[in-house]
Coordinates of C-alpha atoms and ligand atoms in Angstrom, one line a residue:
M1 CA 12.1 10.0 4.1
E2 CA 11.5 7.1 1.9
R3 CA 14.3 6.3 -0.5
G4 CA 14.0 5.4 -4.1
P5 CA 11.6 5.7 -7.0
E6 CA 7.9 5.3 -6.9
A7 CA 6.3 3.7 -10.0
K8 CA 2.7 4.4 -10.9
I9 CA 1.4 1.5 -13.0
D10 CA -1.6 2.4 -15.2
L11 CA -3.7 -0.8 -15.5
E12 CA -6.2 0.9 -17.9
A13 CA -3.2 1.6 -20.2
L14 CA -2.3 -2.1 -20.0
R15 CA -5.8 -3.2 -20.9
H16 CA -5.8 -0.8 -23.8
N17 CA -2.4 -2.1 -25.0
L18 CA -3.7 -5.7 -24.8
R19 CA -6.7 -4.9 -26.9
T20 CA -4.4 -3.1 -29.4
V21 CA -2.0 -6.1 -29.7
E22 CA -5.0 -8.4 -30.0
S23 CA -6.2 -6.4 -33.0
L24 CA -2.9 -7.4 -34.7
S25 CA -3.3 -11.1 -34.0
G26 CA -6.9 -11.8 -34.4
G27 CA -7.2 -12.6 -30.8
S28 CA -4.5 -14.9 -29.4
V29 CA -1.9 -13.2 -27.3
I30 CA 0.4 -15.0 -25.0
A31 CA 1.2 -12.2 -22.6
V32 CA 4.8 -12.3 -21.4
V33 CA 5.0 -11.4 -17.7
K34 CA 8.6 -12.6 -17.0
A35 CA 11.0 -10.6 -14.8
D36 CA 8.1 -9.4 -12.7
A37 CA 6.2 -8.2 -15.8
Y38 CA 9.2 -6.2 -17.0
G39 CA 9.3 -4.4 -13.7
H40 CA 5.6 -3.6 -13.6
G41 CA 4.6 -6.2 -11.0
A42 CA 3.7 -9.6 -12.3
V43 CA 0.8 -10.4 -10.0
E44 CA -1.3 -7.2 -10.6
V45 CA -0.4 -7.2 -14.3
S46 CA -1.4 -10.9 -14.7
K47 CA -4.6 -10.4 -12.8
T48 CA -5.5 -7.5 -15.1
L49 CA -4.6 -9.5 -18.2
E50 CA -6.5 -12.5 -17.0
R51 CA -9.6 -10.4 -16.3
Q52 CA -9.3 -8.9 -19.8
G53 CA -9.3 -12.4 -21.2
A54 CA -5.7 -12.9 -22.3
F55 CA -5.2 -16.2 -24.1
A56 CA -2.3 -17.3 -21.9
L57 CA 0.6 -15.9 -19.8
A58 CA 4.3 -16.7 -20.1
V59 CA 7.2 -16.5 -17.6
A60 CA 10.8 -17.5 -18.0
Y61 CA 11.2 -19.8 -15.0
A62 CA 8.8 -22.0 -13.1
S63 CA 9.6 -20.1 -9.8
E64 CA 8.0 -17.0 -11.3
A65 CA 4.8 -18.9 -11.9
E66 CA 4.6 -19.9 -8.2
E67 CA 3.9 -16.4 -7.3
L68 CA 1.1 -16.1 -9.9
R69 CA -0.6 -19.3 -8.8
A70 CA -0.3 -18.3 -5.1
A71 CA -2.1 -15.1 -6.0
G72 CA -5.0 -17.1 -7.5
I73 CA -4.2 -16.7 -11.2
K74 CA -5.8 -19.5 -13.1
S75 CA -4.7 -18.7 -16.7
P76 CA -2.6 -21.2 -18.7
V77 CA 1.1 -20.3 -17.9
L78 CA 3.7 -21.1 -20.4
V79 CA 7.2 -21.4 -18.9
L80 CA 9.8 -20.5 -21.5
F81 CA 12.7 -22.3 -19.9
D82 CA 11.9 -25.8 -18.7
G83 CA 13.5 -27.3 -15.5
E84 CA 12.7 -29.8 -12.8
P85 CA 9.4 -31.4 -13.7
G86 CA 7.8 -31.4 -10.2
P87 CA 6.5 -27.8 -10.1
F88 CA 5.0 -28.1 -13.6
F89 CA 2.6 -30.7 -12.3
D90 CA 2.0 -29.2 -8.9
L91 CA 1.2 -25.8 -10.3
D92 CA -0.3 -26.9 -13.6
L93 CA 2.2 -25.2 -15.9
I94 CA 3.1 -25.7 -19.5
P95 CA 6.8 -26.2 -20.1
V96 CA 8.6 -25.3 -23.2
V97 CA 10.8 -28.3 -23.8
H98 CA 14.3 -27.8 -25.2
S99 CA 15.6 -31.3 -25.6
L100 CA 14.5 -34.9 -25.9
K101 CA 16.2 -35.6 -22.6
S102 CA 14.1 -33.1 -20.8
A103 CA 10.9 -34.3 -22.5
K104 CA 11.7 -37.8 -21.3
R105 CA 12.0 -36.5 -17.7
F106 CA 8.6 -34.9 -18.0
S107 CA 7.2 -38.1 -19.5
R108 CA 8.5 -40.2 -16.6
E109 CA 7.2 -37.8 -14.0
A110 CA 3.8 -37.8 -15.8
R111 CA 3.6 -41.6 -15.7
R112 CA 4.7 -41.6 -12.1
R113 CA 1.9 -39.3 -11.2
G114 CA -0.6 -40.8 -13.5
R115 CA -1.1 -37.4 -15.2
Q116 CA -1.1 -35.9 -18.6
L117 CA 1.0 -32.7 -19.3
D118 CA 0.7 -30.3 -22.1
V119 CA 4.1 -29.2 -23.5
H120 CA 5.3 -26.9 -26.2
V121 CA 8.6 -27.6 -28.0
K122 CA 11.1 -25.0 -29.0
V123 CA 13.2 -25.1 -32.1
D124 CA 16.3 -23.0 -32.5
T125 CA 16.0 -21.5 -36.0
G126 CA 18.9 -19.2 -35.5
M127 CA 18.7 -17.5 -32.1
G128 CA 21.5 -19.8 -30.8
R129 CA 20.0 -20.0 -27.4
M130 CA 17.4 -22.6 -26.3
G131 CA 15.6 -25.2 -28.3
F132 CA 16.2 -28.0 -30.7
C133 CA 18.9 -27.1 -33.2
I134 CA 18.1 -27.2 -36.9
S135 CA 20.9 -29.3 -38.1
G136 CA 21.4 -30.1 -41.7
E137 CA 17.8 -30.2 -43.1
G138 CA 16.4 -30.4 -39.7
K139 CA 16.0 -34.2 -39.8
D140 CA 17.3 -34.9 -36.3
T141 CA 15.1 -32.2 -34.9
L142 CA 12.1 -33.7 -36.8
A143 CA 12.8 -37.2 -35.4
D144 CA 13.2 -35.8 -31.9
I145 CA 10.0 -33.9 -32.0
C146 CA 8.1 -36.8 -33.4
D147 CA 9.5 -38.9 -30.5
I148 CA 8.2 -36.3 -28.1
A149 CA 4.8 -36.4 -29.7
S150 CA 4.6 -40.1 -28.9
L151 CA 5.9 -40.0 -25.3
P152 CA 3.4 -41.3 -22.8
G153 CA 2.0 -38.7 -20.5
L154 CA 2.8 -35.8 -22.7
R155 CA 0.6 -33.9 -25.2
L156 CA 2.5 -31.9 -27.7
R157 CA 0.3 -28.8 -27.9
G158 CA 2.7 -26.1 -29.2
L159 CA 5.7 -25.5 -31.4
M160 CA 7.6 -22.3 -31.1
S161 CA 10.8 -20.5 -32.0
H162 CA 12.2 -17.0 -31.4
F163 CA 13.7 -14.4 -33.7
S164 CA 17.2 -13.0 -33.0
E165 CA 17.0 -9.9 -35.1
V166 CA 14.0 -7.8 -36.2
Q167 CA 14.8 -4.3 -37.2
P168 CA 13.1 -1.7 -39.4
G169 CA 15.1 -0.5 -42.4
K170 CA 17.1 -2.2 -45.1
G171 CA 18.2 -5.8 -44.4
G172 CA 16.6 -5.6 -40.9
L173 CA 14.3 -8.5 -41.6
D174 CA 16.5 -10.7 -43.7
F175 CA 17.6 -13.1 -41.0
A176 CA 14.1 -13.2 -39.5
R177 CA 12.8 -14.3 -42.9
L178 CA 15.3 -17.1 -43.0
Q179 CA 14.3 -18.2 -39.5
L180 CA 10.7 -18.1 -40.5
E181 CA 11.4 -20.3 -43.5
R182 CA 13.2 -22.9 -41.3
F183 CA 10.3 -22.8 -38.8
N184 CA 7.7 -23.2 -41.5
S185 CA 9.6 -26.1 -43.0
I186 CA 9.6 -28.0 -39.7
R187 CA 5.9 -27.2 -39.2
Q188 CA 5.1 -28.6 -42.6
Q189 CA 7.1 -31.7 -42.1
L190 CA 5.4 -32.3 -38.8
A191 CA 2.0 -31.7 -40.3
G192 CA 2.9 -34.3 -43.0
R193 CA 3.0 -36.8 -40.1
G194 CA -0.2 -35.6 -38.6
I195 CA 1.4 -33.5 -35.9
K196 CA -0.2 -30.0 -35.8
P197 CA 0.6 -28.2 -32.6
L198 CA -0.2 -24.5 -32.1
A199 CA 2.6 -22.5 -33.7
H200 CA 4.0 -19.3 -32.4
I201 CA 7.2 -17.4 -33.2
S202 CA 6.4 -13.7 -33.1
S203 CA 7.2 -11.3 -30.3
S204 CA 6.8 -7.5 -30.1
A205 CA 9.1 -6.4 -33.0
S206 CA 8.0 -9.1 -35.5
S207 CA 4.3 -8.6 -34.6
L208 CA 4.7 -5.1 -36.1
L209 CA 7.2 -5.7 -38.8
L210 CA 6.6 -9.2 -40.0
P211 CA 2.9 -9.8 -39.8
E212 CA 3.2 -13.0 -41.9
A213 CA 4.9 -14.6 -38.9
G214 CA 1.7 -14.2 -36.8
M215 CA 0.6 -17.8 -37.0
D216 CA -1.6 -19.1 -34.1
A217 CA -0.5 -16.7 -31.4
L218 CA 1.7 -13.7 -30.7
R219 CA 4.0 -14.0 -27.7
V220 CA 4.3 -10.4 -26.6
G221 CA 5.7 -8.5 -23.7
L222 CA 7.1 -5.0 -24.5
L223 CA 4.1 -3.8 -26.5
L224 CA 1.8 -4.6 -23.6
Y225 CA 3.8 -2.2 -21.5
G226 CA 3.4 0.5 -24.0
A227 CA 6.8 0.7 -25.7
L228 CA 8.2 -0.1 -29.1
P229 CA 11.3 -2.2 -29.5
F230 CA 13.0 0.1 -32.0
S231 CA 13.5 3.8 -32.4
A232 CA 12.0 4.3 -35.8
P233 CA 8.2 4.9 -35.8
A234 CA 7.7 1.8 -37.8
A235 CA 4.3 1.0 -36.4
P236 CA 1.1 1.9 -38.3
A237 CA -0.3 5.2 -37.2
S238 CA -3.4 3.5 -35.9
F239 CA -1.3 1.5 -33.5
A240 CA -1.3 3.8 -30.5
L241 CA 0.1 2.3 -27.4
K242 CA -0.1 3.9 -23.9
P243 CA 2.8 3.9 -21.6
V244 CA 2.0 1.9 -18.5
M245 CA 4.8 2.9 -16.1
E246 CA 5.5 6.4 -14.7
V247 CA 8.4 6.8 -12.2
K248 CA 8.7 9.6 -9.8
T249 CA 10.7 10.7 -6.7
R250 CA 11.2 13.9 -4.7
I251 CA 14.0 16.3 -4.2
I252 CA 15.7 15.9 -0.8
L253 CA 18.2 18.7 -1.0
V254 CA 18.8 21.9 -3.0
K255 CA 22.2 23.5 -3.2
R256 CA 23.5 26.7 -4.8
F257 CA 27.0 26.7 -6.2
G258 CA 29.3 29.3 -7.8
K259 CA 31.0 28.7 -11.1
G260 CA 33.7 26.0 -11.2
Q261 CA 32.2 23.6 -8.6
P262 CA 32.6 19.9 -9.4
V263 CA 29.6 17.7 -8.8
S264 CA 29.7 14.0 -7.8
Y265 CA 32.4 11.3 -8.3
D266 CA 35.3 11.9 -10.6
R267 CA 34.4 15.5 -11.2
T268 CA 32.8 14.7 -14.6
F269 CA 30.5 17.7 -14.2
V270 CA 31.7 21.2 -13.2
T271 CA 29.3 24.1 -13.0
A272 CA 29.8 26.5 -15.8
R273 CA 28.0 29.4 -14.0
R274 CA 26.2 30.0 -10.7
S275 CA 24.1 26.9 -10.5
T276 CA 21.3 25.3 -8.5
I277 CA 21.8 21.6 -8.0
A278 CA 19.0 19.3 -6.6
V279 CA 19.7 15.9 -5.0
I280 CA 17.2 13.1 -5.4
P281 CA 17.2 9.8 -3.4
V282 CA 17.5 7.5 -6.4
G283 CA 20.7 5.9 -7.6
Y284 CA 21.9 2.9 -9.5
A285 CA 21.0 0.6 -6.6
D286 CA 17.4 1.7 -7.4
G287 CA 17.8 0.8 -11.0
Y288 CA 18.5 4.4 -12.1
L289 CA 21.3 3.3 -14.5
R290 CA 24.8 4.7 -14.0
A291 CA 24.9 5.1 -17.8
F292 CA 22.4 8.0 -17.2
S293 CA 25.3 10.0 -15.8
N294 CA 25.6 13.4 -17.5
R295 CA 23.1 12.2 -20.2
A296 CA 19.5 11.8 -18.9
C297 CA 17.0 14.4 -17.9
A298 CA 14.3 14.4 -15.3
I299 CA 11.3 16.8 -15.1
V300 CA 11.1 19.3 -12.3
R301 CA 8.3 21.8 -12.1
G302 CA 7.4 21.0 -15.7
R303 CA 10.9 21.6 -17.1
R304 CA 13.7 19.3 -18.1
A305 CA 16.6 19.1 -15.6
P306 CA 19.8 17.3 -16.8
V307 CA 21.6 14.7 -14.6
A308 CA 24.7 16.5 -13.3
G309 CA 27.7 14.2 -12.9
R310 CA 27.8 10.6 -12.1
V311 CA 24.7 8.8 -10.8
C312 CA 25.7 7.4 -7.4
M313 CA 24.6 4.3 -5.7
D314 CA 21.8 5.9 -3.6
V315 CA 21.5 9.5 -4.9
T316 CA 21.7 11.5 -8.1
M317 CA 22.2 15.2 -8.7
L318 CA 20.1 17.3 -11.2
D319 CA 21.0 20.7 -12.6
V320 CA 17.9 22.7 -11.9
T321 CA 19.6 26.1 -12.6
G322 CA 17.0 28.5 -14.1
I323 CA 14.0 26.5 -13.0
R324 CA 12.1 28.8 -10.6
D325 CA 11.3 28.1 -7.0
V326 CA 12.8 24.6 -6.8
S327 CA 12.7 23.4 -3.3
E328 CA 13.1 20.3 -1.2
G329 CA 10.1 18.0 -1.4
D330 CA 9.3 18.9 -5.0
E331 CA 8.2 16.1 -7.3
V332 CA 10.6 14.8 -9.9
I333 CA 9.5 12.7 -12.9
L334 CA 12.1 10.2 -14.0
L335 CA 10.0 8.4 -16.5
G336 CA 6.7 9.5 -18.0
G337 CA 5.2 13.0 -18.3
G338 CA 6.9 13.6 -21.6
L339 CA 10.0 11.5 -20.9
S340 CA 9.6 8.4 -23.0
I341 CA 11.1 5.0 -22.2
R342 CA 12.8 5.3 -25.6
E343 CA 14.6 8.5 -24.6
L344 CA 15.8 6.9 -21.4
A345 CA 17.0 3.9 -23.3
D346 CA 18.8 6.0 -25.8
W347 CA 20.5 8.1 -23.1
A348 CA 21.9 4.9 -21.6
A349 CA 22.7 3.3 -24.9
T350 CA 20.5 0.4 -24.0
N351 CA 17.0 -0.9 -24.9
P352 CA 13.6 -0.2 -23.2
Y353 CA 13.6 -3.7 -21.7
E354 CA 16.6 -2.9 -19.5
V355 CA 15.2 0.5 -18.4
M356 CA 11.9 -1.0 -17.5
T357 CA 13.2 -4.0 -15.6
S358 CA 15.9 -1.9 -13.7
L359 CA 13.8 1.1 -12.8
G360 CA 10.5 -0.6 -12.3
G361 CA 12.0 -3.7 -10.7
R362 CA 13.0 -1.9 -7.6
A363 CA 10.4 0.9 -7.4
R364 CA 7.6 1.1 -4.8
R365 CA 4.6 0.5 -6.9
R366 CA 1.1 2.0 -7.0
F367 CA -1.5 0.5 -9.3
E368 CA -4.2 2.7 -10.8
Ligands
PLP1 C1 10.9 -12.2 -23.7 C2 10.4 -13.1 -24.7 C3 9.3 -12.8 -25.5 C4 8.7 -11.4 -25.5 O1 9.4 -10.4 -26.2 P1 8.9 -9.0 -26.4 O2 9.9 -8.4 -27.3 O3 8.9 -8.3 -25.1 O4 7.6 -9.0 -27.0 C5 8.8 -13.7 -26.4 N1 9.4 -14.9 -26.5 C6 10.5 -15.3 -25.8 C7 11.1 -16.6 -26.0 C8 11.0 -14.4 -24.9 O5 12.1 -14.8 -24.2

């Protein structure tokens, strides 16, 4: 018996989603494949996106790009978090530079190797994470970025920022608009000095809700994998994404209980009637979140079966009472087949990103 979930990754759906996102941007999509392509498998996903003509790929760390280059992927790879310069030259990667100090290190290494390196610079317009802080009127930031533009061995090819909050509904875009204003102000000041790098700030949510932030490229992950970043159907009707990941497992044991039988740790579930309980070989060690306990459903023989009791480390119990002919070996759908990533995220009070990376991250994958 093989443990754990099996994920089917639909590469045709991925291609469809890339085309759909490209229709928003007029072409340029930096496809974000960090965290093993959000649990979908970065190598296969990147090969598919490359063949489909994606403008560029993006990962979080240089170590993630190593795997892509080793698999023969030639696309430009933007690395969102810079680091030791060496690998960027060895693997021909584009760092996003977050400080003048880091830029100088890249410049020194470029000179040492007699090379030129394309870099993008990130400005922190309000995310409070990485990048050059906008202090006062952004004057320090501006001076630093101008310095970078003139460092030997570096070519300042991109300027980027990242939104911290993009939500549908009243007030949901207020802070993003302020961030956009700050970003545009820096852009204009740089342009005034003849520095005009490629500008990108928008990821999935803002691609849909704040089209005026589109600029030269969209930096998109979630939409490519077929999910929306928010609950409300705020996307235009024509914007039909296809889910890329489906996750399945099989029943390993079926038990019949009388009324009053507790199920799993802490007795949080007690049968209210004669019940049939199915055990599946998937637990939180497989990325099936413990927060699904007594909340999520799976699909067994075409019907919804609720999770009964706590999700354990290696197994989970489903209440299949009333579903006919359930037996060991039956297929169980954990995600897909009518169970959307949004439902799973809501059940665990989390976002689709966490569900994808946890569940897909540890599944055995099949690409179709
Ligand atoms: C993860 C990430 C993205 C992609 O975000 P999605 O919401 O998945 O589109 C874009 N930019 C940065 C800086 C990121 O960290």
